[in-house]
Structure formats: C-alpha cells, structure tokens
Amino acid sequence: ECTSSELFRRADIAMHHAKMSGKGRITHYDAELNSARERKLAIENQIRNGLERDEFEVWYQPIIDARSQKMSSVEALVRWPRRPDGPLGPDTFIAIAETSGLIYKLGQFVLQRACQDLQPYGDLTLSVNISPAQFRDPAFEDKVASVLETTHFPANRLQLEVTESYVLENPERARMAIANLKALGTAVALDDFGTGFSALGLLNDLEVDVIKLDRRFFQNIENSKAREVIVSIIQLAKKTG
C-alpha cells in the first residue's frame, strides 16, 4: 500500500513514460520507471549546473571537399567532458535537454561559442545542428541574428542544419523559418535526408542549400543498386537546387 500522494506521483511517472513512447499507449508503473525518471531529473539538474559552470565544450568535425580533398568547412559538435560524474554522450544529454527545455540555452551556447571560435578563420564555413525545439521557437531567427551581430561572424559562412523528420512534421513553420534564415544570409541544410516517405517532395517545396543523406544509405555502399540510389538523389538535388 502507499499514500494518495505517492499513488499520484507513480501515476504521473507512468503517464510521462506513455507520452514519451507514443500516442494511445498504456504504461504500468514499476520501480524501473521510477529509477529512469530520477536519473533523468538528475541529469537535467547537471545540465543546468554544467551550463553555469562552463562544463560543456564545442568540438569541430572537419568536412572535406570530395573534389579538392581540402577541408572546406567544419561541423560544430557539443560535448560534456567536464561533467563531475564523468563524460556523458550527446545522444543521452541532448535528448534530455530537448524534453526539459534546456535545449534553448544549450543550443544558444553552441551557436555563440562556435561563431566566436571560427570567426578568425575566414576561409571556413561553419555548420551547426539545430534541434527541433529550437526551430519551433518563433524567436529563433532573431536569436541567430543577435549571435551573428555580437560575434561579428559573417552570415554567409554559417550553415544551419535541421532534420528532415522535423520539416515533414511542421512544413509551414519550416518554410517560414528557412526563408527568414536565408534572408539573414545564412545557408540551410536538410539533415538525415531520405528517412521520410515524402522526402523528395521537400526539394521542390523548400529552398534548402544542402542535403545530407541519412547514414543508412551508405551502410551497403558496395552494392551497385545502393550506389545508383545515392547518385540519383544527388542528381535530383542538383536539378532542383
């Protein structure tokens, strides 16, 4: 037996898990759910404290031009190396930042730091991933403009990446945001391209500058049919670009 307040607490945990798992689901409370919930709350607090204590870093992955074999740009990647309990992978902490609302502050930190770091390197383009939560923010474009102004980073050297799945779910907001960002002078890339059934239609509807094929296209790259699909998508992108 348990008290009424504890019963409500457990029901809330089960409800939260059901919502996170998808619509129309039923979840029964168990101790494992409680443990997962407590860990999530602990990491939320650690992210909040980590941002205040400068525990996060932005690392840069080089992007090589296939023709010249030279580094043409870099992609900004957030990492958490100075976490007191030990480093935590981005697949874990970014998802928690998304659901807790901390992604706004974390994403702004990445954009600000990356623009500051890359500002002196005038021959490199900077690519920054934007989470769906950030893209949904109606003030997002103004925040980007503010960062560009304060860091003196040229807009034409910045490329913002949004996932295809978000664009498919929110086409109207995506069109508006992309148009506003391009009006600032930035480029927009469509990440994880090819995961949605309506993906090819996006190329005509959205004025994106770059598409990044989902990694699953390359898992069987030695197969001739797989290569033909990749080549076809590239050719289509060029024609609609």
C-alpha positions as CSV (number, residue, x, y, z in Angstrom):
1,E,0.0,0.0,0.0
2,C,1.0,3.6,-0.5
3,T,-0.3,7.1,0.3
4,S,-2.5,9.0,-2.1
5,S,0.3,11.5,-2.9
6,E,2.7,8.6,-3.7
7,L,0.0,7.0,-5.9
8,F,-0.4,10.2,-7.9
9,R,3.4,10.5,-8.2
10,R,3.6,7.0,-9.6
11,A,0.7,7.6,-12.0
12,D,2.4,10.8,-13.2
13,I,5.7,8.9,-13.9
14,A,3.8,6.2,-15.8
15,M,1.8,8.8,-17.8
16,H,5.0,10.7,-18.7
17,H,6.6,7.5,-19.9
18,A,3.5,6.6,-22.0
19,K,3.6,10.1,-23.6
20,M,7.2,9.7,-24.5
21,S,6.6,6.3,-26.0
22,G,3.9,7.5,-28.4
23,K,0.2,8.2,-28.6
24,G,-2.5,5.9,-27.4
25,R,-0.4,3.8,-25.1
26,I,-0.9,2.4,-21.6
27,T,2.0,2.1,-19.2
28,H,2.0,0.4,-15.8
29,Y,4.2,1.8,-13.1
30,D,7.2,-0.2,-11.9
31,A,10.4,0.6,-10.0
32,E,12.5,0.7,-13.1
33,L,10.4,3.6,-14.4
34,N,10.9,5.4,-11.2
35,S,14.7,4.9,-11.4
36,A,14.8,6.1,-15.0
37,R,12.7,9.2,-14.0
38,E,15.1,10.0,-11.1
39,R,18.1,9.7,-13.4
40,K,16.6,12.0,-16.0
41,L,15.8,14.6,-13.4
42,A,19.4,14.3,-12.0
43,I,20.9,14.8,-15.5
44,E,18.6,17.8,-16.1
45,N,20.0,19.5,-13.0
46,Q,23.5,18.5,-14.0
47,I,23.0,20.1,-17.5
48,R,21.6,23.3,-15.8
49,N,24.6,23.4,-13.5
50,G,27.0,22.5,-16.3
51,L,26.0,25.4,-18.4
52,E,26.6,27.8,-15.4
53,R,30.0,26.2,-14.6
54,D,31.3,26.0,-18.2
55,E,31.5,22.2,-18.3
56,F,30.4,22.0,-22.0
57,E,32.7,22.3,-25.0
58,V,32.2,22.7,-28.7
59,W,34.3,20.3,-30.8
60,Y,34.7,20.6,-34.6
61,Q,34.5,17.8,-37.1
62,P,36.2,18.7,-40.5
63,I,34.3,18.4,-43.7
64,I,36.4,17.6,-46.7
65,D,35.6,18.7,-50.3
66,A,35.4,15.5,-52.3
67,R,37.0,17.1,-55.4
68,S,39.8,19.2,-53.9
69,Q,40.4,16.9,-50.9
70,K,40.7,20.0,-48.8
71,M,38.9,21.0,-45.6
72,S,36.1,23.4,-46.7
73,S,34.1,23.6,-43.5
74,V,33.6,22.3,-40.0
75,E,30.6,21.0,-38.1
76,A,30.1,22.1,-34.5
77,L,29.5,19.2,-32.0
78,V,28.7,19.8,-28.4
79,R,30.5,17.7,-25.8
80,W,30.4,17.4,-22.0
81,P,33.9,16.5,-20.9
82,R,34.0,18.2,-17.6
83,R,30.8,16.7,-16.1
84,P,31.6,15.9,-12.4
85,D,30.2,12.3,-12.7
86,G,32.2,11.7,-15.9
87,P,31.6,12.5,-19.6
88,L,28.1,11.8,-20.9
89,G,27.4,11.2,-24.6
90,P,25.4,13.7,-26.6
91,D,22.8,11.0,-27.6
92,T,21.8,11.0,-23.9
93,F,22.1,14.5,-22.7
94,I,20.7,16.3,-25.8
95,A,17.5,14.2,-25.7
96,I,17.1,15.2,-22.0
97,A,17.8,18.8,-22.8
98,E,15.1,18.6,-25.5
99,T,12.4,17.3,-23.2
100,S,13.3,19.6,-20.3
101,G,13.5,22.8,-22.3
102,L,17.2,23.3,-21.6
103,I,18.0,22.8,-25.3
104,Y,17.3,26.5,-25.9
105,K,20.1,27.6,-23.6
106,L,22.4,24.7,-24.7
107,G,21.8,25.4,-28.4
108,Q,22.4,29.1,-28.0
109,F,25.7,28.3,-26.2
110,V,26.8,26.1,-29.1
111,L,26.0,28.7,-31.7
112,Q,27.6,31.5,-29.8
113,R,30.8,29.6,-29.0
114,A,31.2,28.2,-32.5
115,C,30.8,31.6,-34.1
116,Q,33.4,33.0,-31.7
117,D,35.8,30.2,-32.3
118,L,35.5,30.2,-36.1
119,Q,35.3,33.9,-36.7
120,P,39.1,34.3,-37.3
121,Y,39.2,31.5,-39.9
122,G,37.8,33.4,-42.9
123,D,38.1,30.5,-45.4
124,L,36.0,28.0,-43.4
125,T,32.2,27.6,-43.4
126,L,30.6,26.7,-40.0
127,S,27.8,24.1,-39.8
128,V,25.6,24.0,-36.7
129,N,22.9,21.5,-35.9
130,I,19.6,23.0,-34.8
131,S,17.2,20.9,-32.7
132,P,13.5,20.7,-33.5
133,A,12.7,22.6,-30.3
134,Q,15.0,25.5,-31.3
135,F,13.4,25.6,-34.8
136,R,9.9,25.7,-33.3
137,D,10.9,28.8,-31.2
138,P,9.3,31.8,-33.0
139,A,12.2,34.0,-31.8
140,F,14.9,31.6,-33.1
141,E,15.7,33.7,-36.2
142,D,16.1,36.8,-34.1
143,K,18.5,34.9,-31.8
144,V,20.6,33.8,-34.7
145,A,20.8,37.4,-35.9
146,S,21.8,38.5,-32.5
147,V,24.7,35.9,-32.3
148,L,25.9,37.0,-35.8
149,E,25.9,40.6,-34.7
150,T,27.7,40.1,-31.3
151,T,30.3,37.7,-32.7
152,H,30.8,39.6,-36.0
153,F,30.5,36.3,-37.8
154,P,29.6,36.7,-41.5
155,A,26.2,35.2,-42.2
156,N,27.3,33.7,-45.5
157,R,29.8,31.5,-43.6
158,L,27.1,29.9,-41.4
159,Q,25.0,26.9,-42.3
160,L,22.2,25.7,-40.0
161,E,21.1,22.1,-40.1
162,V,17.6,20.9,-39.5
163,T,16.4,17.3,-39.6
164,E,14.2,16.1,-42.3
165,S,11.8,14.5,-39.8
166,Y,11.0,17.9,-38.2
167,V,10.4,19.5,-41.6
168,L,8.0,16.8,-42.6
169,E,6.1,17.2,-39.3
170,N,6.0,21.0,-39.4
171,P,6.2,22.1,-43.1
172,E,4.6,25.5,-42.7
173,R,6.9,26.6,-39.8
174,A,9.9,25.1,-41.6
175,R,9.2,27.1,-44.8
176,M,8.9,30.3,-42.8
177,A,12.0,29.8,-40.7
178,I,14.1,28.7,-43.6
179,A,13.0,31.8,-45.6
180,N,13.8,34.1,-42.6
181,L,17.2,32.5,-42.1
182,K,18.1,32.7,-45.7
183,A,17.1,36.4,-45.6
184,L,19.7,36.9,-43.0
185,G,22.3,35.4,-45.4
186,T,22.8,32.0,-43.8
187,A,22.6,28.7,-45.6
188,V,20.2,25.9,-44.5
189,A,20.9,22.2,-44.8
190,L,18.5,19.3,-44.6
191,D,20.0,16.6,-42.3
192,D,19.2,12.9,-42.3
193,F,17.7,13.2,-45.8
194,G,15.8,10.2,-47.1
195,T,14.3,9.0,-43.8
196,G,10.8,10.2,-44.7
197,F,8.4,8.9,-47.3
198,S,7.8,12.5,-48.6
199,A,11.4,13.4,-48.6
200,L,11.9,14.0,-52.4
201,G,8.9,16.4,-52.4
202,L,10.7,18.6,-50.0
203,L,13.3,19.5,-52.6
204,N,10.8,21.4,-54.6
205,D,9.0,23.0,-51.6
206,L,11.9,24.2,-49.5
207,E,14.8,26.4,-50.6
208,V,17.5,24.5,-48.7
209,D,21.1,24.9,-49.8
210,V,22.4,21.4,-48.8
211,I,21.1,18.0,-48.2
212,K,22.9,15.4,-46.1
213,L,21.9,11.9,-46.9
214,D,21.0,9.7,-43.9
215,R,23.8,7.3,-43.0
216,R,21.7,4.2,-43.8
217,F,22.2,5.0,-47.5
218,F,25.9,4.2,-47.0
219,Q,25.7,1.1,-45.0
220,N,25.6,-1.0,-48.2
221,I,27.6,1.3,-50.4
222,E,29.5,-1.6,-52.1
223,N,26.2,-2.7,-53.6
224,S,25.7,-1.3,-57.1
225,K,21.9,-0.6,-56.5
226,A,22.7,1.3,-53.4
227,R,25.2,3.4,-55.3
228,E,22.7,4.1,-58.0
229,V,20.1,5.4,-55.5
230,I,22.7,7.7,-54.0
231,V,23.7,9.0,-57.4
232,S,20.1,9.5,-58.4
233,I,19.3,11.6,-55.3
234,I,22.4,13.7,-55.9
235,Q,21.4,14.3,-59.5
236,L,17.9,15.2,-58.5
237,A,19.1,17.6,-55.8
238,K,21.3,19.4,-58.4
239,K,18.4,19.8,-60.8
240,T,16.1,21.2,-58.1
241,G,18.8,23.3,-56.5
